[in-house]
Structure formats: structure tokens, C-alpha cells
Short mmCIF file of C-alpha atoms in Angstrom, two decimals:
data_model
loop_
_atom_site.label_atom_id
_atom_site.label_comp_id
_atom_site.label_asym_id
_atom_site.label_seq_id
_atom_site.Cartn_x
_atom_site.Cartn_y
_atom_site.Cartn_z
CA GLY T 1 -42.56 184.88 -138.24
CA GLN T 2 -45.62 185.96 -136.34
CA ASN T 3 -46.77 184.28 -133.16
CA ILE T 4 -49.53 185.34 -130.79
CA ASP T 5 -50.52 183.32 -127.72
CA GLN T 6 -53.55 183.52 -125.45
CA PRO T 7 -55.09 181.07 -123.00
CA THR T 8 -57.73 178.95 -124.69
CA GLU T 9 -60.43 179.19 -122.05
CA MET T 10 -61.15 181.04 -118.82
CA THR T 11 -64.01 180.95 -116.35
CA ALA T 12 -65.01 183.70 -113.94
CA THR T 13 -67.92 184.68 -111.72
CA GLU T 14 -70.41 187.45 -112.35
CA GLY T 15 -69.25 190.67 -110.67
CA ALA T 16 -65.62 189.58 -110.55
CA ILE T 17 -62.53 190.87 -112.38
CA VAL T 18 -60.72 188.82 -115.00
CA GLN T 19 -57.43 189.39 -116.79
CA ILE T 20 -56.78 187.85 -120.20
CA ASN T 21 -53.14 187.75 -121.20
CA CYS T 22 -51.62 187.89 -124.64
CA THR T 23 -47.98 187.43 -125.62
CA TYR T 24 -46.69 188.08 -129.07
CA GLN T 25 -43.60 187.80 -131.24
CA THR T 26 -43.94 189.79 -134.42
CA SER T 27 -41.79 191.81 -136.75
CA GLY T 28 -42.89 195.29 -137.67
CA PHE T 29 -45.11 195.73 -134.60
CA ASN T 30 -47.41 198.72 -134.96
CA GLY T 31 -50.14 198.32 -132.37
CA LEU T 32 -52.18 195.79 -130.42
CA PHE T 33 -55.95 195.41 -130.50
CA TRP T 34 -58.52 193.56 -128.45
CA TYR T 35 -61.78 192.37 -129.96
CA GLN T 36 -64.83 190.64 -128.51
CA GLN T 37 -66.59 187.98 -130.53
CA HIS T 38 -69.83 186.22 -129.68
CA ALA T 39 -70.46 182.86 -131.30
CA GLY T 40 -71.53 183.16 -134.93
CA GLU T 41 -70.96 186.91 -135.01
CA ALA T 42 -68.21 189.18 -136.26
CA PRO T 43 -65.65 190.62 -133.84
CA THR T 44 -66.30 194.02 -132.31
CA PHE T 45 -63.57 196.47 -131.35
CA LEU T 46 -62.78 196.84 -127.65
CA SER T 47 -59.44 198.60 -127.26
CA TYR T 48 -56.20 199.60 -128.90
CA ASN T 49 -52.67 200.16 -127.56
CA VAL T 50 -49.74 201.46 -129.53
CA LEU T 51 -47.65 202.85 -126.66
CA ASP T 52 -46.72 201.17 -123.39
CA GLY T 53 -49.16 201.57 -120.55
CA LEU T 54 -52.78 201.19 -119.60
CA GLU T 55 -55.77 202.32 -121.63
CA GLU T 56 -59.03 202.44 -119.71
CA LYS T 57 -62.45 202.39 -121.31
CA GLY T 58 -65.31 201.86 -118.90
CA ARG T 59 -65.31 198.30 -117.58
CA PHE T 60 -62.52 197.33 -119.98
CA SER T 61 -58.83 198.21 -119.73
CA SER T 62 -55.92 197.09 -121.84
CA PHE T 63 -52.23 197.15 -121.05
CA LEU T 64 -49.21 196.93 -123.32
CA SER T 65 -45.51 196.33 -122.76
CA ARG T 66 -43.70 196.40 -126.08
CA SER T 67 -40.36 195.40 -124.61
CA LYS T 68 -41.90 192.25 -123.16
CA GLY T 69 -44.20 191.51 -126.08
CA TYR T 70 -47.08 191.37 -123.63
CA SER T 71 -50.58 192.72 -123.31
CA TYR T 72 -53.59 192.03 -121.14
CA LEU T 73 -57.27 192.84 -121.24
CA LEU T 74 -58.89 193.52 -117.88
CA LEU T 75 -62.62 193.14 -117.51
CA LYS T 76 -64.23 194.50 -114.35
CA GLU T 77 -67.67 193.95 -112.84
CA LEU T 78 -68.23 190.95 -115.07
CA GLN T 79 -71.69 190.45 -116.52
CA MET T 80 -73.22 187.34 -118.06
CA LYS T 81 -73.20 189.05 -121.46
CA ASP T 82 -69.40 189.23 -121.26
CA SER T 83 -69.29 185.51 -122.02
CA ALA T 84 -67.60 185.52 -125.42
CA SER T 85 -64.27 184.98 -127.14
CA TYR T 86 -61.67 187.70 -126.73
CA LEU T 87 -59.20 188.08 -129.56
CA CYS T 88 -55.81 189.69 -129.27
CA ALA T 89 -54.59 191.09 -132.59
CA VAL T 90 -51.31 192.65 -133.61
CA ARG T 91 -50.98 195.16 -136.40
CA ALA T 92 -47.70 194.75 -138.23
CA ILE T 93 -46.12 196.64 -141.08
CA SER T 94 -44.41 194.71 -143.81
CA GLY T 95 -44.77 196.95 -146.81
CA THR T 96 -48.45 197.33 -145.97
CA TYR T 97 -50.44 196.96 -142.76
CA LYS T 98 -51.45 193.48 -141.71
CA TYR T 99 -53.57 192.42 -138.74
CA ILE T 100 -52.72 189.06 -137.20
CA PHE T 101 -55.07 187.48 -134.68
CA GLY T 102 -54.28 185.26 -131.73
CA THR T 103 -56.09 182.02 -131.06
CA GLY T 104 -58.69 183.77 -128.91
CA THR T 105 -59.73 183.19 -125.31
CA ARG T 106 -63.22 181.82 -124.63
CA LEU T 107 -64.48 183.43 -121.45
CA LYS T 108 -67.36 181.87 -119.57
CA VAL T 109 -69.04 184.02 -116.92
CA LEU T 110 -70.93 182.06 -114.30
CA ALA T 111 -73.77 183.32 -112.11
CA GLY E 1 -67.57 203.33 -135.34
CA ALA E 2 -67.40 202.67 -139.05
CA VAL E 3 -69.91 200.34 -140.70
CA VAL E 4 -68.86 197.43 -142.88
CA SER E 5 -71.63 195.53 -144.61
CA GLN E 6 -71.14 191.94 -145.75
CA HIS E 7 -73.53 189.86 -147.87
CA PRO E 8 -74.80 187.24 -147.90
CA SER E 9 -74.82 186.24 -144.26
CA ARG E 10 -75.37 182.58 -145.05
CA VAL E 11 -74.90 180.50 -148.19
CA ILE E 12 -75.60 176.85 -148.82
CA CYS E 13 -74.37 175.59 -152.17
CA LYS E 14 -73.62 172.41 -154.03
CA SER E 15 -70.09 171.17 -154.52
CA GLY E 16 -68.52 172.58 -157.68
CA THR E 17 -70.41 175.87 -157.72
CA SER E 18 -68.90 179.30 -157.18
CA VAL E 19 -69.97 181.68 -154.44
CA LYS E 20 -69.43 185.44 -154.34
CA ILE E 21 -69.29 187.35 -151.07
CA GLU E 22 -69.52 191.14 -151.03
CA CYS E 23 -67.97 193.49 -148.50
CA ARG E 24 -68.87 197.19 -148.48
CA SER E 25 -67.67 200.08 -146.37
CA LEU E 26 -70.83 202.14 -145.92
CA ASP E 27 -69.66 205.42 -144.44
CA PHE E 28 -66.00 205.61 -145.31
CA GLN E 29 -63.59 204.81 -148.10
CA ALA E 30 -61.43 201.76 -147.59
CA THR E 31 -58.34 201.51 -149.73
CA THR E 32 -57.49 198.27 -147.96
CA MET E 33 -59.80 195.47 -146.93
CA PHE E 34 -58.90 192.17 -145.35
CA TRP E 35 -60.49 188.76 -145.79
CA TYR E 36 -60.41 186.26 -142.94
CA ARG E 37 -61.56 182.69 -142.54
CA GLN E 38 -62.64 181.18 -139.25
CA PHE E 39 -63.30 177.57 -138.31
CA PRO E 40 -65.50 176.71 -135.30
CA LYS E 41 -63.91 177.63 -131.98
CA GLN E 42 -60.78 178.89 -133.72
CA SER E 43 -59.45 182.34 -134.32
CA LEU E 44 -59.40 184.39 -137.49
CA MET E 45 -56.98 183.35 -140.20
CA LEU E 46 -55.93 186.09 -142.56
CA MET E 47 -56.46 184.93 -146.14
CA ALA E 48 -55.58 187.99 -148.14
CA THR E 49 -55.25 191.73 -148.17
CA SER E 50 -57.37 193.44 -150.80
CA ASN E 51 -56.05 196.70 -152.23
CA GLU E 52 -58.23 199.02 -154.29
CA GLY E 53 -57.12 199.12 -157.89
CA SER E 54 -54.43 196.47 -157.58
CA LYS E 55 -53.98 192.76 -157.06
CA ALA E 56 -54.70 191.23 -153.70
CA THR E 57 -51.88 189.98 -151.52
CA TYR E 58 -52.48 186.41 -150.46
CA GLU E 59 -51.15 184.74 -147.34
CA GLN E 60 -49.00 181.67 -147.62
CA GLY E 61 -51.04 178.56 -148.29
CA VAL E 62 -54.08 180.40 -149.68
CA GLU E 63 -54.83 179.52 -153.30
CA LYS E 64 -55.30 182.71 -155.28
CA ASP E 65 -57.02 180.89 -158.12
CA LYS E 66 -59.55 179.41 -155.76
CA PHE E 67 -60.26 182.51 -153.70
CA LEU E 68 -60.61 185.34 -156.18
CA ILE E 69 -60.55 188.82 -154.70
CA ASN E 70 -61.60 191.96 -156.52
CA HIS E 71 -61.44 195.45 -155.02
CA ALA E 72 -62.90 197.52 -157.81
CA SER E 73 -63.81 200.61 -155.81
CA LEU E 74 -62.98 202.32 -152.53
CA THR E 75 -66.11 200.91 -150.94
CA LEU E 76 -66.43 197.40 -152.34
CA SER E 77 -64.36 194.24 -152.22
CA THR E 78 -65.58 190.81 -153.30
CA LEU E 79 -64.38 187.32 -152.51
CA THR E 80 -65.36 184.55 -154.91
CA VAL E 81 -64.89 180.98 -153.79
CA THR E 82 -64.54 179.11 -157.08
CA SER E 83 -65.57 175.49 -157.52
CA ALA E 84 -66.41 175.21 -153.84
CA HIS E 85 -65.95 171.90 -152.05
CA PRO E 86 -67.07 170.75 -148.59
CA GLU E 87 -63.67 171.58 -147.11
CA ASP E 88 -64.27 175.23 -148.05
CA SER E 89 -67.19 175.34 -145.62
CA SER E 90 -66.29 177.99 -143.10
CA PHE E 91 -67.13 181.42 -141.68
CA TYR E 92 -65.67 184.14 -143.92
CA ILE E 93 -65.30 187.65 -142.52
CA CYS E 94 -64.19 190.82 -144.25
CA SER E 95 -62.81 193.88 -142.54
CA ALA E 96 -61.66 197.36 -143.36
CA SER E 97 -59.41 199.76 -141.54
CA GLN E 98 -60.30 203.38 -140.89
CA PRO E 99 -58.13 206.12 -139.40
CA GLY E 100 -59.60 207.83 -136.38
CA GLU E 101 -59.03 209.19 -132.91
CA GLY E 102 -56.34 207.11 -131.27
CA GLY E 103 -55.17 205.69 -134.55
CA GLU E 104 -56.36 203.34 -137.23
CA LYS E 105 -58.89 200.69 -136.24
CA LEU E 106 -60.17 197.57 -137.94
CA PHE E 107 -63.93 197.14 -138.42
CA PHE E 108 -65.59 193.89 -139.42
CA GLY E 109 -68.47 192.85 -141.58
CA SER E 110 -71.08 190.54 -140.09
CA GLY E 111 -69.53 187.47 -141.70
CA THR E 112 -70.73 184.85 -144.17
CA GLN E 113 -71.34 181.26 -143.14
CA LEU E 114 -70.62 179.10 -146.18
CA SER E 115 -71.83 175.51 -146.23
CA VAL E 116 -70.87 173.39 -149.23
CA LEU E 117 -72.85 170.17 -149.64
#
């Protein structure tokens, strides 16, 4: 089966650094994605890892360890507008591609 | 990134009516589109995978006769919620994948908030 876990909620202070973890157990793993979603809106793409290691993209970085079934999203220099849900998604191949989303982490950035 | 257009953004309908939601890839061809459902403060639940020119693949527990999916062209997929009931009220989001630098990525439509009275 497919199982993806993230913390439900996190709180951090403006200007700080926050790390959102994601663990997964999937068959046919073919990549891990992070999306940002504001309330009532569609998710927007943040980052993508298919190989082990760190991918850096401005204030956002994402890490993947396939052997541990583990990823994290690192947000630096937090801004108030970063308050949103962050979704971890795994792409799996089972005949065709399928994208499975985790429960999402609601991040609240405080002034 | 790629643009996926979804209409309507909001629908309010009476119980028993059918509602059609359209999902278009505007600047690329999408052989595969995905339909998700999302309840408040919950994550996206994959309902079905829509394949151009063939039948959709539904996830376990999703009624194919209730949620009709048609992917008639490389740029358009539709989801029809038939005989909608209040429990079908939800946020429905379509998405399409596009190959690109760094690999294939998933892009989302703006979502449709369905409210069934």
C-alpha cells in the first residue's frame, strides 16, 4: 500500500528557519514533490527530488533519502506569506504514473 | 510553468442535479490528467487518472458511475458529478503532468468548490 506521513501543524516565527518532514512507504517510487497550498486555492509546485540529496531553490530546499523513505522541506527567512499548507507527494509507477499526497502540514508564521 | 485551467471555480446546485467540471491544459498536451478531491483542512485524495482516448482508472472506493470522467482530447478532461448529493460537496482539483527540466512535474487547475444543497 501507499502511506505518507507529515506533521499536521507547525508554528514558526518570521525570519526563522523551519523544517517540515515527510516519511513515506510506497511501491514503485519514482520521485518526491513538495507543493504549497493556500486556503481555498490549488497547490503550487515548490520542489522535486528523484535522487538522494539536497535540492536548493532560493529560500526553499528539499532533501531526499530513498533508503530511509524520508524527505524534508526547509524554508529559510520565513515570511508571513509562507503561512500555508505544505503537501508532500510521491510519484509512483504501477503501470502508469500516480501521484499520492500526504496529509499536509499547516504552517503558521507568527510576527 | 505549465497552465491548467479549470472551470467553473464555484458551483452551487440542488440535490439530484449533475455538475460538469472542465479541466484544460492551455499550453501543452496532457495525455494524462488526474482528478483529486479535498475536504476542508485535509489533503488531496486521488479519485481517478484520466487517460486521453481511453477509460479512466478509478481509485478504490470511488464510484465510476457517479463520477464520470471523459478525456476526449489531449487538452481537455471533464469530470461530471451525477445526481449530486450534499455529501458530494467538496473541493475538486484537476491536474496534469508535463515533462520538463528536472523531470516531469504536476500542475494544478484552480479547483472547483462544489456545494450541493
